[in-house]
mmCIF file with all atom_site columns, C-alpha atoms in Angstrom:
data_model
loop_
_atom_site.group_PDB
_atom_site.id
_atom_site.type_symbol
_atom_site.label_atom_id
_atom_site.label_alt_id
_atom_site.label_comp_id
_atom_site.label_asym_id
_atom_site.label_entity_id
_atom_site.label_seq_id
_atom_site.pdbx_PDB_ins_code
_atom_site.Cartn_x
_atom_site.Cartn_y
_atom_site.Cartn_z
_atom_site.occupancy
_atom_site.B_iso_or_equiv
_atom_site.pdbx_formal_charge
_atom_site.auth_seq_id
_atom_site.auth_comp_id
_atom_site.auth_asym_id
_atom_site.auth_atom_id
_atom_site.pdbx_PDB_model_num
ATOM 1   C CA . UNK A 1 1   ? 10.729  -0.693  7.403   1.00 65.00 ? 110 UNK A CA 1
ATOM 2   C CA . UNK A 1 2   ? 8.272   -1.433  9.995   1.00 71.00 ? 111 UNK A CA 1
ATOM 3   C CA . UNK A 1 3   ? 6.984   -4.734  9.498   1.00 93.00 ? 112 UNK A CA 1
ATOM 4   C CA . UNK A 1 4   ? 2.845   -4.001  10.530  1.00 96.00 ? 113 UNK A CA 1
ATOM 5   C CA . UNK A 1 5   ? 1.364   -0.815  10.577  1.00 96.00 ? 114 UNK A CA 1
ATOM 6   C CA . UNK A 1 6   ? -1.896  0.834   11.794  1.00 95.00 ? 115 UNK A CA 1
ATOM 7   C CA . UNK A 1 7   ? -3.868  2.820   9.278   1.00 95.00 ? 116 UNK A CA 1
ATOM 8   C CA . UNK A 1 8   ? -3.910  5.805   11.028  1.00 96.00 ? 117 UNK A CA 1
ATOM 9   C CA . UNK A 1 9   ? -0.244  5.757   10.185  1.00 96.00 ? 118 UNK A CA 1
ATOM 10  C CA . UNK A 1 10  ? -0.493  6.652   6.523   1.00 97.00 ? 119 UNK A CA 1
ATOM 11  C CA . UNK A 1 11  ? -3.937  8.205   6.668   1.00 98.00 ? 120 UNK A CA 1
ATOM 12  C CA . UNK A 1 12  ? -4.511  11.202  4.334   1.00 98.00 ? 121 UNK A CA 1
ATOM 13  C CA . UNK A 1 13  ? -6.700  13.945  4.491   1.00 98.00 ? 122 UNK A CA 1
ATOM 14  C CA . UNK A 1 14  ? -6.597  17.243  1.938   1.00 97.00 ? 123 UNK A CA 1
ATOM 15  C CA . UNK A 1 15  ? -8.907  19.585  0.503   1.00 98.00 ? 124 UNK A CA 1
ATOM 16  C CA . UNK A 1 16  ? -9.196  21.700  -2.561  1.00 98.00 ? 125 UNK A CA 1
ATOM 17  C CA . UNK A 1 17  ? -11.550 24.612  -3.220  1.00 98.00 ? 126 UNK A CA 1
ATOM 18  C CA . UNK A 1 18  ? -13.800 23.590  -6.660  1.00 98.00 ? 127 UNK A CA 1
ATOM 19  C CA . UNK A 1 19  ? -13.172 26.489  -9.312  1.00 97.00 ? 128 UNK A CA 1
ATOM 20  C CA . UNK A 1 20  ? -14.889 26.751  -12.022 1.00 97.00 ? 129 UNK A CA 1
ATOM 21  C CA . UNK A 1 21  ? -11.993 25.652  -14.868 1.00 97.00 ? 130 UNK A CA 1
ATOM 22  C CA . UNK A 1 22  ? -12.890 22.102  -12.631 1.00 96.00 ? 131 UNK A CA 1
ATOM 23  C CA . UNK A 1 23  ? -16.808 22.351  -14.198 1.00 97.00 ? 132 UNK A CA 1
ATOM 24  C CA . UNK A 1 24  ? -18.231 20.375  -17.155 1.00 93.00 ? 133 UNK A CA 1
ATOM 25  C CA . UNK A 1 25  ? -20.752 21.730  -19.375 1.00 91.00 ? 134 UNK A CA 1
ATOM 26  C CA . UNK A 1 26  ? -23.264 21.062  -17.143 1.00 91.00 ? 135 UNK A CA 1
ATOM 27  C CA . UNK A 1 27  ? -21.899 23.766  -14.075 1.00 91.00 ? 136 UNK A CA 1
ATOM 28  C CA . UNK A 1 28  ? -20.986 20.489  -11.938 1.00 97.00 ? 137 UNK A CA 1
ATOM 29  C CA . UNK A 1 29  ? -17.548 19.791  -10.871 1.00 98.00 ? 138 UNK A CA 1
ATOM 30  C CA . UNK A 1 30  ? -16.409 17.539  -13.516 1.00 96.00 ? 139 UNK A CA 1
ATOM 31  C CA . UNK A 1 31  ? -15.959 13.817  -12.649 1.00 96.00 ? 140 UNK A CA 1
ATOM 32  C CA . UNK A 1 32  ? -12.828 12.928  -14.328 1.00 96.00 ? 141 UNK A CA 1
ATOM 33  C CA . UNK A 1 33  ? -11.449 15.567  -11.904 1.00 97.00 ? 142 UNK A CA 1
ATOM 34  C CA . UNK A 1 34  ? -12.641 14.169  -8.740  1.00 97.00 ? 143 UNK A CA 1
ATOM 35  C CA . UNK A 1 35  ? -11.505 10.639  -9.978  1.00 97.00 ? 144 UNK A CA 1
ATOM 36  C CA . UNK A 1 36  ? -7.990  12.408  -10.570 1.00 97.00 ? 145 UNK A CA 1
ATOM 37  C CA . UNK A 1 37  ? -7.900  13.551  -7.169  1.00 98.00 ? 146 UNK A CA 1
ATOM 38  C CA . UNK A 1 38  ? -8.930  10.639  -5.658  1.00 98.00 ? 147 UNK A CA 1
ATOM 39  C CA . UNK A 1 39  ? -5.399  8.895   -7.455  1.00 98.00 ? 148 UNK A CA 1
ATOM 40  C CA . UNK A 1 40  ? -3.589  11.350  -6.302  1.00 98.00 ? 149 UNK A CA 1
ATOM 41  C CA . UNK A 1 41  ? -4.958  10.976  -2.446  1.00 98.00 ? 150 UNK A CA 1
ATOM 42  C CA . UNK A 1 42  ? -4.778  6.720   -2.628  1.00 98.00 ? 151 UNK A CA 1
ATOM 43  C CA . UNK A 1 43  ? -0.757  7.134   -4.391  1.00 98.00 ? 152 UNK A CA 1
ATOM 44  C CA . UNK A 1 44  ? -0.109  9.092   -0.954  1.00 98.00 ? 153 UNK A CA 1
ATOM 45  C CA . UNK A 1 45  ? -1.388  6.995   1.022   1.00 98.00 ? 154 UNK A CA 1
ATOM 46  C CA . UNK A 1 46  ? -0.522  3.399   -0.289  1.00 98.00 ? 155 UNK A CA 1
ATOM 47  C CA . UNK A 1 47  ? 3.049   5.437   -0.815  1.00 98.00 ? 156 UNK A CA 1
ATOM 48  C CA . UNK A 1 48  ? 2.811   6.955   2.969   1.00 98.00 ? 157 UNK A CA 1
ATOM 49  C CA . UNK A 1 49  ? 2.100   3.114   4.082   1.00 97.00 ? 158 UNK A CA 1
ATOM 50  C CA . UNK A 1 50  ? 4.289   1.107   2.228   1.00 97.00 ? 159 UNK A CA 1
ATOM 51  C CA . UNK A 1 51  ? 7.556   3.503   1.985   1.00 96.00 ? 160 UNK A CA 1
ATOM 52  C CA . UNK A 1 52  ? 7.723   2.682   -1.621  1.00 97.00 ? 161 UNK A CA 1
ATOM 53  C CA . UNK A 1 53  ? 6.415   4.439   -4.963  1.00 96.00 ? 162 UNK A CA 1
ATOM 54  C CA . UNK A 1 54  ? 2.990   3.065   -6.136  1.00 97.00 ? 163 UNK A CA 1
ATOM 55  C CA . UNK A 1 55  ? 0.796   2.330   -9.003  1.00 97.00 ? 164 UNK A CA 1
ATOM 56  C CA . UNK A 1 56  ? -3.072  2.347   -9.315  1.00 97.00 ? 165 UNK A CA 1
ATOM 57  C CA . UNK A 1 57  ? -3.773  -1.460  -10.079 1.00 96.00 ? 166 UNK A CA 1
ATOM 58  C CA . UNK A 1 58  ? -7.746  -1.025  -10.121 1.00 95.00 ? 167 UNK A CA 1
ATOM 59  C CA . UNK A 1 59  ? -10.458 0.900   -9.204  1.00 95.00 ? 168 UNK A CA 1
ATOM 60  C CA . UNK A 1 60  ? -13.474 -0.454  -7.140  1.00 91.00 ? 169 UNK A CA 1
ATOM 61  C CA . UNK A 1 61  ? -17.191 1.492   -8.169  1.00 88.00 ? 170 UNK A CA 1
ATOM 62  C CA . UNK A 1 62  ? -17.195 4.968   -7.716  1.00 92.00 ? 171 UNK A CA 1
ATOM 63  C CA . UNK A 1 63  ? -20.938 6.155   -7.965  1.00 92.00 ? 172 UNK A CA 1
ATOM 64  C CA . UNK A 1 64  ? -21.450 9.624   -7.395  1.00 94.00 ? 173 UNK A CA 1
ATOM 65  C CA . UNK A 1 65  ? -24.010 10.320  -4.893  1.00 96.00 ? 174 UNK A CA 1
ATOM 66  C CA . UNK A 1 66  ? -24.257 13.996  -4.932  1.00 97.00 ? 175 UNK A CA 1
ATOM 67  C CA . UNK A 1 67  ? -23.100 16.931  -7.308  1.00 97.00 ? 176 UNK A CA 1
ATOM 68  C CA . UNK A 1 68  ? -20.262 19.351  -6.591  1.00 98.00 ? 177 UNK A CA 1
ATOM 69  C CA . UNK A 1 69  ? -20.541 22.844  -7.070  1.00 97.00 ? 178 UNK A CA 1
ATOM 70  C CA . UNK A 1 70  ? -18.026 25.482  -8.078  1.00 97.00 ? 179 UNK A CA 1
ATOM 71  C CA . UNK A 1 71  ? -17.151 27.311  -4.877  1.00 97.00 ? 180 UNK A CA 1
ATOM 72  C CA . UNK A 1 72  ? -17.608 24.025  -2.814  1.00 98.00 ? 181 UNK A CA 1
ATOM 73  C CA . UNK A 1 73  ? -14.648 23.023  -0.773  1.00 98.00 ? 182 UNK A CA 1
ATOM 74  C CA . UNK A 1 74  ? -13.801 19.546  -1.360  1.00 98.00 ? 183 UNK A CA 1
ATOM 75  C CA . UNK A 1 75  ? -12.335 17.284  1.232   1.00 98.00 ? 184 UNK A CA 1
ATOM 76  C CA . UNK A 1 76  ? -10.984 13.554  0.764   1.00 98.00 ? 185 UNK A CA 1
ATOM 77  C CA . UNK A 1 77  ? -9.808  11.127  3.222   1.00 98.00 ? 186 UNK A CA 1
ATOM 78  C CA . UNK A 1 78  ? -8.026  8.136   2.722   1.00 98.00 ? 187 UNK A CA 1
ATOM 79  C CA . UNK A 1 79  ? -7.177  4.921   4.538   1.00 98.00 ? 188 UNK A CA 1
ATOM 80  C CA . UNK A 1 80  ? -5.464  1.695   4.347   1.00 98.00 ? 189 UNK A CA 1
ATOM 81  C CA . UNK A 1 81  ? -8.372  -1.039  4.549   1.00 98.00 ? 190 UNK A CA 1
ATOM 82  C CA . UNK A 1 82  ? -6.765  -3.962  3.652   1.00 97.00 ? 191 UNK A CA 1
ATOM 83  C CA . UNK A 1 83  ? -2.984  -5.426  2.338   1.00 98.00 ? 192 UNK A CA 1
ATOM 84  C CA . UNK A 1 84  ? -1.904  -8.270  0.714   1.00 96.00 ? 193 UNK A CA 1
ATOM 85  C CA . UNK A 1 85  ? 2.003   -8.634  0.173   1.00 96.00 ? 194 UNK A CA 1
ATOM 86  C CA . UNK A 1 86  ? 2.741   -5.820  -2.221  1.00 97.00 ? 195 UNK A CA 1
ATOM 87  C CA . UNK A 1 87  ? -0.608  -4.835  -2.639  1.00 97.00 ? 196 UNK A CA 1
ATOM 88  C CA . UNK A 1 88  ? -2.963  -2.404  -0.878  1.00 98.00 ? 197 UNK A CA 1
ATOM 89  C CA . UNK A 1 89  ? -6.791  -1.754  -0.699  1.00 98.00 ? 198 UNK A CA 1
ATOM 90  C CA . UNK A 1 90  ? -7.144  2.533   0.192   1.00 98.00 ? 199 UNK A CA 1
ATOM 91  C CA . UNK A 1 91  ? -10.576 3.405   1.141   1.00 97.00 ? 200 UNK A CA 1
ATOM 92  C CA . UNK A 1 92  ? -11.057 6.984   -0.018  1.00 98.00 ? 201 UNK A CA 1
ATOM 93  C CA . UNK A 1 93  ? -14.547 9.433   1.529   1.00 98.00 ? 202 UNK A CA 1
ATOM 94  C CA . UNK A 1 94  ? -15.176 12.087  -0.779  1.00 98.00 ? 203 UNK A CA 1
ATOM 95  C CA . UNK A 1 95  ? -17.082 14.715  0.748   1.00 98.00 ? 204 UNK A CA 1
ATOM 96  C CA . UNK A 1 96  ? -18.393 18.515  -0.209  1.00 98.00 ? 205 UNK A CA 1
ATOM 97  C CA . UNK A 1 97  ? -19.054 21.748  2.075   1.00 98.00 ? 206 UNK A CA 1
ATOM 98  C CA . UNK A 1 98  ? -20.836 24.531  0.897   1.00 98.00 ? 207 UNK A CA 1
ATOM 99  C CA . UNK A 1 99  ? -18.335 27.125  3.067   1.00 97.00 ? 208 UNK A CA 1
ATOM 100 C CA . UNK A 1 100 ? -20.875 29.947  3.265   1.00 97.00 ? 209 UNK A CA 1
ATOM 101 C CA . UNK A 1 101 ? -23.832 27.358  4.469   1.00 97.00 ? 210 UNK A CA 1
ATOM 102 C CA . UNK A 1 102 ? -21.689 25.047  6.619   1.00 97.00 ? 211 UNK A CA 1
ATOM 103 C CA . UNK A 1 103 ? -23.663 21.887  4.261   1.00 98.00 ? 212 UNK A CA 1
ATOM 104 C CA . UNK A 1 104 ? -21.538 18.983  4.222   1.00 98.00 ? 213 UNK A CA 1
ATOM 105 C CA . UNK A 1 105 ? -22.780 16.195  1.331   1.00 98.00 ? 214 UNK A CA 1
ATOM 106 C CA . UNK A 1 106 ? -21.092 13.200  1.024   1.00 98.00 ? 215 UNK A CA 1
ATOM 107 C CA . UNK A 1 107 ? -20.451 12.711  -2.592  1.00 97.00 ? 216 UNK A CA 1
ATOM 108 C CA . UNK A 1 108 ? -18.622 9.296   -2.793  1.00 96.00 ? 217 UNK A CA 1
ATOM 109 C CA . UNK A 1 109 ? -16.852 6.776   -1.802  1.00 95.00 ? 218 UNK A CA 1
ATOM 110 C CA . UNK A 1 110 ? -14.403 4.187   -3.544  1.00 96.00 ? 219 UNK A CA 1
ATOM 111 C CA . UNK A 1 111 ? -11.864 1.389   -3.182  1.00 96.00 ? 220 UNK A CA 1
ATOM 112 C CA . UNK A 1 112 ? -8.305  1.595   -5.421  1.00 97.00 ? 221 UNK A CA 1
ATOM 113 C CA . UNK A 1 113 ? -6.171  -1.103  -5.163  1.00 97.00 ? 222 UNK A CA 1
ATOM 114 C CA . UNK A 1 114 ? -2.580  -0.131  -5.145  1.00 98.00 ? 223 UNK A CA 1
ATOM 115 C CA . UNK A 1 115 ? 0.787   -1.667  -5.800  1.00 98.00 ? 224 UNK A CA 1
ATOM 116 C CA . UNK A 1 116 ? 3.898   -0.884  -4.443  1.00 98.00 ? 225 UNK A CA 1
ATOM 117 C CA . UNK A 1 117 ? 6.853   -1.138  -7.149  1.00 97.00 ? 226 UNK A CA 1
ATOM 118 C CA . UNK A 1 118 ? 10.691  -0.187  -6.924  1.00 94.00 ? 227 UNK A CA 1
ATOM 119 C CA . UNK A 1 119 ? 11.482  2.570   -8.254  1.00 90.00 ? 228 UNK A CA 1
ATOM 120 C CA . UNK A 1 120 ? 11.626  2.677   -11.762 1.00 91.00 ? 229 UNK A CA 1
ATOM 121 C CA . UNK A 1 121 ? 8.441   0.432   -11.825 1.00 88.00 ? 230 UNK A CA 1
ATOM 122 C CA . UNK A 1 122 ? 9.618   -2.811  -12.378 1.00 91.00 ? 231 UNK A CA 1
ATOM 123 C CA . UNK A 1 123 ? 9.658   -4.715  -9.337  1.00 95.00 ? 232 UNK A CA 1
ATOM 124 C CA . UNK A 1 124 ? 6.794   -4.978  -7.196  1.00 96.00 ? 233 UNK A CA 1
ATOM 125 C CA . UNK A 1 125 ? 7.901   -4.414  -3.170  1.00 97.00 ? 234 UNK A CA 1
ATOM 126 C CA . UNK A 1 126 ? 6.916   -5.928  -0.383  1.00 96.00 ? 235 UNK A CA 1
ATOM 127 C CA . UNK A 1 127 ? 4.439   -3.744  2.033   1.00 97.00 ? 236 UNK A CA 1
ATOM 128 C CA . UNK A 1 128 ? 3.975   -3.933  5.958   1.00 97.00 ? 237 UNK A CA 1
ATOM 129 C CA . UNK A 1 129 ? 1.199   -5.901  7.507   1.00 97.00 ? 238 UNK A CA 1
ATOM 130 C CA . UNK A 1 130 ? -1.978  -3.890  9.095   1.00 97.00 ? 239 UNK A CA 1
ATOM 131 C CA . UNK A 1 131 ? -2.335  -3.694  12.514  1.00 97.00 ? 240 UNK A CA 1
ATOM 132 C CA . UNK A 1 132 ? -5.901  -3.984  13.535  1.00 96.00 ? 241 UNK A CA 1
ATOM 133 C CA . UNK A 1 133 ? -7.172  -1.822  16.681  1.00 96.00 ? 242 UNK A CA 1
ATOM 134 C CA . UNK A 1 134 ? -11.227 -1.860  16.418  1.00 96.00 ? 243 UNK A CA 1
ATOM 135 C CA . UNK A 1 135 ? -13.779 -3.589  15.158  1.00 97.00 ? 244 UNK A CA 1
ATOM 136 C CA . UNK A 1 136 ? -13.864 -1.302  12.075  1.00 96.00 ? 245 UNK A CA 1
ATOM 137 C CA . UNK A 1 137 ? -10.259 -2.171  11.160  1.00 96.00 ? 246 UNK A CA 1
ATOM 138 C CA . UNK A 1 138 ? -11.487 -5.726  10.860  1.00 97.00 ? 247 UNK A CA 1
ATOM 139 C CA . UNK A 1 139 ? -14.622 -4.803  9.215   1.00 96.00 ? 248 UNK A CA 1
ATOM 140 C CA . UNK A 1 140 ? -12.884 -3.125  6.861   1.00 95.00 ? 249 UNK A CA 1
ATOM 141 C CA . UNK A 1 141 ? -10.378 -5.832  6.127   1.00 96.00 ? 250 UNK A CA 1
ATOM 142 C CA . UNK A 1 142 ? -12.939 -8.564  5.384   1.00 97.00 ? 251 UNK A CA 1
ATOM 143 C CA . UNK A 1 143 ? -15.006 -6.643  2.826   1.00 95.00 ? 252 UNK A CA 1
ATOM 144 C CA . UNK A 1 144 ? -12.288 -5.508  0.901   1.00 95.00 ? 253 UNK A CA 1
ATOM 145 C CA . UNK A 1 145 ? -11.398 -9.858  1.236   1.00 95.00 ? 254 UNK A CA 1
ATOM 146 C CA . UNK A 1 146 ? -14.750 -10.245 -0.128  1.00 95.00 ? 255 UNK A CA 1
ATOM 147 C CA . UNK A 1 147 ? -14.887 -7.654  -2.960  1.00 92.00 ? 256 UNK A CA 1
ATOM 148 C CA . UNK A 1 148 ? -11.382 -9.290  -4.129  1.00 90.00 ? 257 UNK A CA 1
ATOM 149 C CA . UNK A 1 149 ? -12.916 -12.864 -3.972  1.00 91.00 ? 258 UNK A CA 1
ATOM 150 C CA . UNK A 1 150 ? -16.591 -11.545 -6.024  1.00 91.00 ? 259 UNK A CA 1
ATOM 151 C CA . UNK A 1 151 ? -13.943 -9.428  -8.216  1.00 88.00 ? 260 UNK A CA 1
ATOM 152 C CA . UNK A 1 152 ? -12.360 -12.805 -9.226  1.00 88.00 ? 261 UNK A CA 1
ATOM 153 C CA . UNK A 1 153 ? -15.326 -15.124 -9.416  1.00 89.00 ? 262 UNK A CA 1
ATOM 154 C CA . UNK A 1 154 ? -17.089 -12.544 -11.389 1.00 87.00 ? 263 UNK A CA 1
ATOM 155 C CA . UNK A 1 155 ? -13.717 -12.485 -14.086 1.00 86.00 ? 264 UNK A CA 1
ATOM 156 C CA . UNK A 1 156 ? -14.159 -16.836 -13.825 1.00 88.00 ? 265 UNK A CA 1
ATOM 157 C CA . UNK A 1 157 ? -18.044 -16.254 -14.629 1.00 88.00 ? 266 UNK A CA 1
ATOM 158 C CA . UNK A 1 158 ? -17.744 -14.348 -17.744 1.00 90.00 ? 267 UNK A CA 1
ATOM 159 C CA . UNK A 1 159 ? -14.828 -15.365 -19.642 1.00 89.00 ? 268 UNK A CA 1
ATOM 160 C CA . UNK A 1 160 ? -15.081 -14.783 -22.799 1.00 89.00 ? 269 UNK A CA 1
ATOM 161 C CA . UNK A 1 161 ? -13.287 -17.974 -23.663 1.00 91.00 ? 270 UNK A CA 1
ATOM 162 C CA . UNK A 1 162 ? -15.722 -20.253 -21.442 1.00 91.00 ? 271 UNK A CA 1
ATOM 163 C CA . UNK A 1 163 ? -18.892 -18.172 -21.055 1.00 92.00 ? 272 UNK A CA 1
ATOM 164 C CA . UNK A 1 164 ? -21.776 -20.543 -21.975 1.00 91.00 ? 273 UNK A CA 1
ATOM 165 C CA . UNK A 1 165 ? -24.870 -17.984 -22.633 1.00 91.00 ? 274 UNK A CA 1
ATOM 166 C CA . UNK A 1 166 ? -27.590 -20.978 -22.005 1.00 90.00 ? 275 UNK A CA 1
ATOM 167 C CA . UNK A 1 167 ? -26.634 -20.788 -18.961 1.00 90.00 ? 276 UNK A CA 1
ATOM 168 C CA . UNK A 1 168 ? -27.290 -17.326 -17.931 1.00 90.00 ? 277 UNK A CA 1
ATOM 169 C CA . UNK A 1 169 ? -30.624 -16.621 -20.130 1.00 91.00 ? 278 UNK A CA 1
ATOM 170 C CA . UNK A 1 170 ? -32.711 -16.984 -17.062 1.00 91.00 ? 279 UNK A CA 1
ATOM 171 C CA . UNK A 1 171 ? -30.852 -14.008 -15.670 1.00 92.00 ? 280 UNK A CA 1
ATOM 172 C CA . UNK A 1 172 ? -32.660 -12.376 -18.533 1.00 92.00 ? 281 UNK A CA 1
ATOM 173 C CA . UNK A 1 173 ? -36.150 -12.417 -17.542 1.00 92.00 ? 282 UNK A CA 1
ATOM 174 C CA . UNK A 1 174 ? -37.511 -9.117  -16.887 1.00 93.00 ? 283 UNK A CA 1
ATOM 175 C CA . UNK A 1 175 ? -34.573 -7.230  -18.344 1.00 94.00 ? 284 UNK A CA 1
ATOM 176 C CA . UNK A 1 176 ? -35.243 -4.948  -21.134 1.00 95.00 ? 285 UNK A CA 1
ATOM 177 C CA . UNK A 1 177 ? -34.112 -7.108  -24.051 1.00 93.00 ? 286 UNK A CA 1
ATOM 178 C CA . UNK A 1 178 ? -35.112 -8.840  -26.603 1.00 90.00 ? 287 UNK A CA 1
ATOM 179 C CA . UNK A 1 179 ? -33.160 -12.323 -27.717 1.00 87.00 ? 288 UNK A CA 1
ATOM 180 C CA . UNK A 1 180 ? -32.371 -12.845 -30.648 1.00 88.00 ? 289 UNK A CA 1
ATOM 181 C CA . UNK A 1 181 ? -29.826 -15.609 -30.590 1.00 84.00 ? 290 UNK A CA 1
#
């Protein structure tokens, strides 16, 4: 196994045409779809990087910027923006054409955080560094660092076993509530 890697190494890129047994009630392409093809697209990537089968350790927001329409052709890309030792942080672009217009819409974009396991799943493996070429690589790296590092202070903040409320009523002032404690 190589022991760094660039992400344009294990960089993924497919699209799917949107049909409409991929619609909600509402005639959009249904979420929970998208979100499955975005696991699919970070698995082959953090698998295409790290040589090793992979599990989907967390998700980072996925806010959905624009709707998708049945007949739309949807294309992801994916990317390794940061690793740890058997982790990996996979950017993913979610975009949608309309193939009859030429429109492109970018619909979202999101973070999962994969982990490379042996493979039955009970080990987790080792991955290769990440070479960085441009200013974007490092870019990249650093806010996935920082996500991680607001991602745990946020867990420290509000556990439920030391969360003192007092000290986060102030927080509260203009919020639609009403205290009642």
């Amino acid at each position: 196994m190589k022991r760094y890697k660039h992400n344009t190494e294990s960089q993924v890129t497919f699209s799917e045409l949107m049909l409409p047994s991929h619609s909600n009630f509402g005639g959009k392409i249904h979420g929970g779809y998208i979100l499955n093809l975005m696991d699919q697209i970070a698995f082959a990537c953090a698998s295409k990087h790290s040589g090793h089968y992979c599990v989907t350790a967390s998700i980072g927001s996925v806010d959905f910027l624009n709707p998708i329409e049945i007949g739309e052709l949807v294309t992801m890309k994916a990317s390794i923006n940061y690793v740890g030792r058997s982790s990996m942080v996979v950017g993913i672009r979610v975009d949608s054409e309309n193939i009859q217009t030429g429109e492109v819409k970018h619909c979202n974009s999101s973070f999962f955080t994969m982990v490379a396991k042996s493979k039955d799943g009970s080990v987790s493996k080792d991955v290769p560094g990440l070479i960085m070429k441009s200013n974007t690589d490092v870019r990249r790296f650093l806010e996935s660092t920082i996500r991680n590092e607001q991602r745990k202070s946020y867990h420290t903040t509000f556990d439920k076993e030391t969360f003192d409320h007092a000290k986060h009523l102030d927080k509260l002032d203009g919020q639609n509530v009403e205290i009642q404690l």
